[in-house]
Amino acid sequence: MNRSRLGVIYRQDLSRDLARPLIWILILILGLTAWGLSIGDVTISSGNSAVGGTKAWITSEFANAKMLAMVIFLCYSFFLAVAAGMVIMQDDEIKIGELLHATPLRPSEYLWGKFLAIQTSFLVVLAVHLLLTMFFNHIIPNPKAAEVRGPFALVNYLRPALVFGLPLVTFIAGTSFAIGERTRKPILVFALPVAAVLISGFFLWEWAPSWLDPRINRVLMLLDPAGVRWLSETWLKVDRGVDFYNKSPMSFDAGFILSRLAFIAIGAGAVIAAQRHFAATLRGSPARRA
């Protein structure tokens, strides 16, 4: 793989992706969401936050983790599916296959340049999302939220974004990219985020009966791509007190970290599979022996 040719594809696509209306519409939605959440209407419920007492901060690591896990999953998924899943189909319309035949550009350089540009553009969106959240939470004056604003701590934003955001973005981008390359059907590209939202919203996040085997519950925590079930079952289901949520750092067990790495691996593996399939169909599959 020639890095210079890959870099050309990456830079051209990144500049194009960052200028797309799709990216700016998502940033606008995230900005409005961050502004709405900064009012303090959405906080971690705690039995200690009585009238006149200390209330749960919207700026704590636990609050940011819950917010990022849900917002990234619900808002980013469909935009990621469009950007990653449709890129090969859009290039098919302008006959990019013929161009690859006529140049030394390899399919691996072409596909990885495309995918990395999409991945980077949405990580830029995530960085802007964090900056907007910090801005509305700590800089914009809001008397209604005075009781739920804690001191600024950068780690309260960066660590949840790294643990909950990066694996989810990689997973959705990679799998959508592979589905779009494999099927060339837009309707199937949207099937992944729709199915993921329905399964997570109505099953993984809500279904937790008292009779459920803890081992099965543990498996469901690790299968949740957003990490909301793990966060709820591990830290939020049993009230630990408002002071704990406001001031304590969040710790992650080995199983959850491995599940996040697995989602990253699945996303990267999907791109590798798409690369091999694209190369085989572009250059022509080897003929079978009689």
Coordinates of C-alpha atoms in Angstrom, one line a residue:
M1 CA 0.0 0.0 0.0
N2 CA 1.4 3.3 -1.1
R3 CA 1.0 5.9 1.7
S4 CA 1.3 8.9 -0.6
R5 CA -1.6 7.7 -2.8
L6 CA -3.7 6.8 0.2
G7 CA -2.9 10.3 1.7
V8 CA -4.2 12.0 -1.5
I9 CA -7.5 10.1 -1.3
Y10 CA -7.7 10.8 2.4
R11 CA -7.1 14.5 2.2
Q12 CA -9.4 15.1 -0.8
D13 CA -12.3 13.1 0.8
L14 CA -11.8 14.7 4.2
S15 CA -12.0 18.2 2.8
R16 CA -15.1 17.2 0.9
D17 CA -16.7 15.5 3.9
L18 CA -16.2 18.4 6.2
A19 CA -17.9 20.7 3.8
R20 CA -20.9 18.5 3.3
P21 CA -24.3 19.9 4.5
L22 CA -24.8 16.5 6.3
I23 CA -22.0 17.3 8.7
W24 CA -23.1 20.8 9.5
I25 CA -26.7 19.7 10.0
L26 CA -25.5 17.1 12.5
I27 CA -23.4 19.8 14.3
L28 CA -26.4 22.1 14.4
I29 CA -28.5 19.3 16.0
L30 CA -25.8 18.5 18.5
G31 CA -25.4 22.2 19.4
L32 CA -29.1 22.5 20.1
T33 CA -29.1 19.3 22.1
A34 CA -26.1 20.5 24.1
W35 CA -27.9 23.8 24.8
G36 CA -31.1 22.0 25.8
L37 CA -29.3 19.6 28.2
S38 CA -27.3 22.4 29.8
I39 CA -30.5 23.7 31.4
G40 CA -30.4 20.8 33.7
D41 CA -33.6 19.1 32.9
V42 CA -31.7 15.8 32.3
T43 CA -29.7 14.7 35.3
I44 CA -28.8 11.5 37.1
S45 CA -31.6 10.6 39.6
S46 CA -30.4 10.3 43.1
G47 CA -32.3 10.0 46.4
N48 CA -29.9 12.5 48.0
S49 CA -30.9 15.4 45.9
A50 CA -33.7 16.7 48.1
V51 CA -35.0 20.2 48.1
G52 CA -32.4 22.6 49.4
G53 CA -29.7 19.9 49.2
T54 CA -26.9 19.2 46.7
K55 CA -28.1 18.1 43.3
A56 CA -26.5 15.9 40.7
W57 CA -24.2 17.8 38.4
I58 CA -24.7 17.7 34.7
T59 CA -20.9 18.3 34.4
S60 CA -19.8 15.1 36.2
E61 CA -18.2 12.2 34.4
F62 CA -21.2 10.0 35.0
A63 CA -23.6 12.5 33.6
N64 CA -21.4 13.1 30.5
A65 CA -21.0 9.4 30.0
K66 CA -24.8 8.8 30.0
M67 CA -25.4 11.8 27.7
L68 CA -22.7 10.9 25.2
A69 CA -23.6 7.3 25.1
M70 CA -27.2 8.0 24.2
V71 CA -26.7 11.1 22.0
I72 CA -23.9 9.6 19.9
F73 CA -25.9 6.4 19.4
L74 CA -29.2 8.1 18.6
C75 CA -27.9 11.1 16.6
Y76 CA -24.7 10.0 15.0
S77 CA -25.9 6.6 13.7
F78 CA -28.1 7.7 10.8
F79 CA -25.6 10.4 9.6
L80 CA -22.8 7.9 9.8
A81 CA -24.8 5.3 7.9
V82 CA -25.4 7.8 5.1
A83 CA -21.8 9.1 4.9
A84 CA -20.1 5.7 5.2
G85 CA -22.6 3.4 3.4
M86 CA -23.3 5.6 0.4
V87 CA -19.7 6.6 -0.5
I88 CA -19.0 3.6 -2.8
M89 CA -22.4 3.9 -4.5
Q90 CA -21.9 7.5 -5.2
D91 CA -18.5 6.8 -6.7
D92 CA -20.1 4.1 -8.9
E93 CA -22.3 6.7 -10.4
I94 CA -19.2 8.6 -11.6
K95 CA -17.5 5.4 -12.9
I96 CA -14.7 5.4 -10.4
G97 CA -14.0 1.7 -11.3
E98 CA -12.8 2.6 -14.8
L99 CA -10.4 5.2 -13.2
L100 CA -8.9 2.6 -10.9
H101 CA -8.3 0.4 -13.9
A102 CA -6.4 3.2 -15.6
T103 CA -4.2 4.3 -12.7
P104 CA -1.8 2.6 -10.3
L105 CA -4.2 3.4 -7.4
R106 CA -4.9 0.2 -5.6
P107 CA -8.3 -0.8 -4.2
S108 CA -6.9 -1.0 -0.7
E109 CA -5.6 2.6 -1.0
Y110 CA -8.8 3.8 -2.4
L111 CA -11.1 2.2 0.2
W112 CA -9.0 2.9 3.3
G113 CA -8.5 6.5 2.2
K114 CA -12.3 6.8 1.9
F115 CA -13.0 5.2 5.2
L116 CA -10.4 7.0 7.2
A117 CA -11.7 10.3 5.8
I118 CA -15.2 9.5 7.0
Q119 CA -13.9 8.3 10.4
T120 CA -11.9 11.5 10.9
S121 CA -14.7 13.8 9.8
F122 CA -17.0 12.3 12.5
L123 CA -14.3 12.4 15.1
V124 CA -14.0 16.1 14.3
V125 CA -17.8 16.3 14.8
L126 CA -17.3 14.6 18.2
A127 CA -14.7 17.1 19.2
V128 CA -16.9 20.0 18.2
H129 CA -19.8 18.3 20.1
L130 CA -17.6 18.2 23.3
L131 CA -16.6 21.9 22.8
L132 CA -20.2 22.9 22.5
T133 CA -21.2 20.9 25.6
M134 CA -18.4 22.5 27.6
F135 CA -19.4 25.9 26.3
F136 CA -23.0 25.7 27.3
N137 CA -22.3 23.9 30.5
H138 CA -19.6 26.2 31.9
I139 CA -19.6 29.5 30.0
I140 CA -23.2 30.5 29.1
P141 CA -24.9 32.0 32.2
N142 CA -28.0 30.1 33.1
P143 CA -29.6 30.8 36.5
K144 CA -31.8 27.7 36.2
A145 CA -28.8 25.4 36.0
A146 CA -26.7 27.0 38.7
E147 CA -27.3 24.2 41.2
V148 CA -26.4 21.4 38.7
R149 CA -23.2 22.9 37.4
G150 CA -20.0 21.6 38.9
P151 CA -16.4 22.7 38.4
F152 CA -14.8 22.2 35.0
A153 CA -12.7 19.0 34.6
L154 CA -11.6 18.1 31.1
V155 CA -11.3 14.4 31.9
N156 CA -15.1 14.4 32.6
Y157 CA -15.6 15.0 28.9
L158 CA -12.6 13.3 27.3
R159 CA -12.7 9.9 29.0
P160 CA -16.4 9.2 28.2
A161 CA -15.9 10.3 24.6
L162 CA -12.9 7.9 24.3
V163 CA -14.6 4.9 25.9
F164 CA -18.2 5.4 24.7
G165 CA -17.8 7.5 21.5
L166 CA -14.7 6.2 19.6
P167 CA -15.8 2.5 19.6
L168 CA -19.3 3.3 18.5
V169 CA -18.3 5.6 15.7
T170 CA -15.8 3.0 14.4
F171 CA -18.3 0.2 14.6
I172 CA -21.1 2.0 12.8
A173 CA -18.8 3.6 10.2
G174 CA -17.1 0.3 9.4
T175 CA -20.2 -1.9 9.2
S176 CA -22.2 0.6 7.2
F177 CA -19.2 1.1 4.8
A178 CA -19.0 -2.7 4.3
I179 CA -22.8 -3.1 3.8
G180 CA -22.8 -0.3 1.2
E181 CA -19.8 -1.8 -0.7
R182 CA -21.2 -5.3 -0.6
T183 CA -24.8 -4.8 -1.5
R184 CA -24.9 -1.4 -3.3
K185 CA -28.4 -1.0 -2.0
P186 CA -29.2 2.2 0.0
I187 CA -32.1 0.6 1.9
L188 CA -29.8 -2.0 3.4
V189 CA -27.4 0.7 4.6
F190 CA -30.1 2.2 6.7
A191 CA -31.1 -1.2 8.1
L192 CA -28.2 -1.3 10.5
P193 CA -28.9 1.9 12.5
V194 CA -32.6 1.4 12.5
A195 CA -32.2 -2.2 13.8
A196 CA -29.6 -1.1 16.3
V197 CA -31.8 1.7 17.7
L198 CA -34.9 -0.5 17.9
I199 CA -33.1 -3.4 19.6
S200 CA -31.2 -1.2 22.0
G201 CA -34.1 1.1 22.9
F202 CA -36.7 -1.6 23.4
F203 CA -34.6 -4.5 24.6
L204 CA -31.0 -3.9 25.7
W205 CA -31.6 -0.6 27.6
E206 CA -35.0 -1.4 29.1
W207 CA -35.4 -5.2 29.5
A208 CA -33.9 -6.1 32.9
P209 CA -36.4 -8.2 34.9
S210 CA -35.5 -9.2 38.4
W211 CA -35.4 -12.9 37.6
L212 CA -32.8 -12.5 34.8
D213 CA -29.7 -14.6 35.3
P214 CA -26.8 -12.2 36.2
R215 CA -24.6 -14.0 33.6
I216 CA -27.1 -13.3 30.8
N217 CA -27.4 -9.7 32.0
R218 CA -23.6 -9.4 31.8
V219 CA -23.6 -10.7 28.2
L220 CA -26.3 -8.2 27.3
M221 CA -24.2 -5.4 28.8
L222 CA -21.2 -6.3 26.7
L223 CA -23.4 -6.7 23.5
D224 CA -24.8 -3.1 23.8
P225 CA -22.8 -1.0 21.3
A226 CA -23.7 2.2 23.0
G227 CA -22.7 1.0 26.5
V228 CA -25.9 2.4 28.1
R229 CA -26.9 -0.9 29.7
W230 CA -23.5 -1.4 31.3
L231 CA -23.5 2.1 32.6
S232 CA -27.0 1.7 34.0
E233 CA -26.6 -1.7 35.5
T234 CA -23.1 -1.1 36.9
W235 CA -23.4 2.4 38.3
L236 CA -26.8 4.0 38.1
K237 CA -29.3 1.2 39.0
V238 CA -28.3 1.3 42.6
D239 CA -28.3 4.8 44.0
R240 CA -24.8 5.6 45.3
G241 CA -25.6 9.1 46.5
V242 CA -25.3 12.4 44.8
D243 CA -21.8 13.2 46.2
F244 CA -20.5 10.0 44.6
Y245 CA -21.8 10.8 41.2
N246 CA -20.6 14.4 41.4
K247 CA -17.1 13.9 42.6
S248 CA -16.0 10.3 41.9
P249 CA -14.2 9.2 38.7
M250 CA -15.7 6.4 36.7
S251 CA -13.8 3.1 36.6
F252 CA -14.2 0.5 33.9
D253 CA -13.9 -3.3 34.3
A254 CA -11.8 -5.4 32.0
G255 CA -14.8 -7.1 30.3
F256 CA -16.3 -3.8 29.3
I257 CA -13.0 -2.4 27.9
L258 CA -12.6 -5.6 25.9
S259 CA -16.1 -5.2 24.5
R260 CA -15.3 -1.7 23.4
L261 CA -12.1 -3.0 21.7
A262 CA -14.1 -5.7 20.1
F263 CA -16.5 -3.2 18.5
I264 CA -13.5 -1.3 17.1
A265 CA -12.1 -4.6 15.8
I266 CA -15.5 -5.4 14.2
G267 CA -15.6 -2.0 12.4
A268 CA -12.0 -2.3 11.2
G269 CA -12.6 -6.0 10.1
A270 CA -15.7 -5.0 8.1
V271 CA -13.6 -2.5 6.2
I272 CA -11.0 -5.2 5.5
A273 CA -13.7 -7.5 4.3
A274 CA -15.1 -4.8 2.1
Q275 CA -11.6 -4.1 0.7
R276 CA -11.1 -7.8 -0.3
H277 CA -14.6 -8.0 -1.9
F278 CA -14.1 -4.7 -3.8
A279 CA -10.7 -5.8 -5.1
A280 CA -12.1 -9.2 -6.3
T281 CA -15.1 -7.7 -8.1
L282 CA -13.0 -4.8 -9.6
R283 CA -10.2 -6.9 -11.0
G284 CA -12.3 -9.9 -11.8
S285 CA -12.6 -13.0 -9.7
P286 CA -10.3 -15.9 -10.6
A287 CA -12.1 -18.5 -12.9
R288 CA -13.0 -21.8 -11.4
R289 CA -11.3 -24.9 -12.6
A290 CA -13.5 -27.2 -14.7

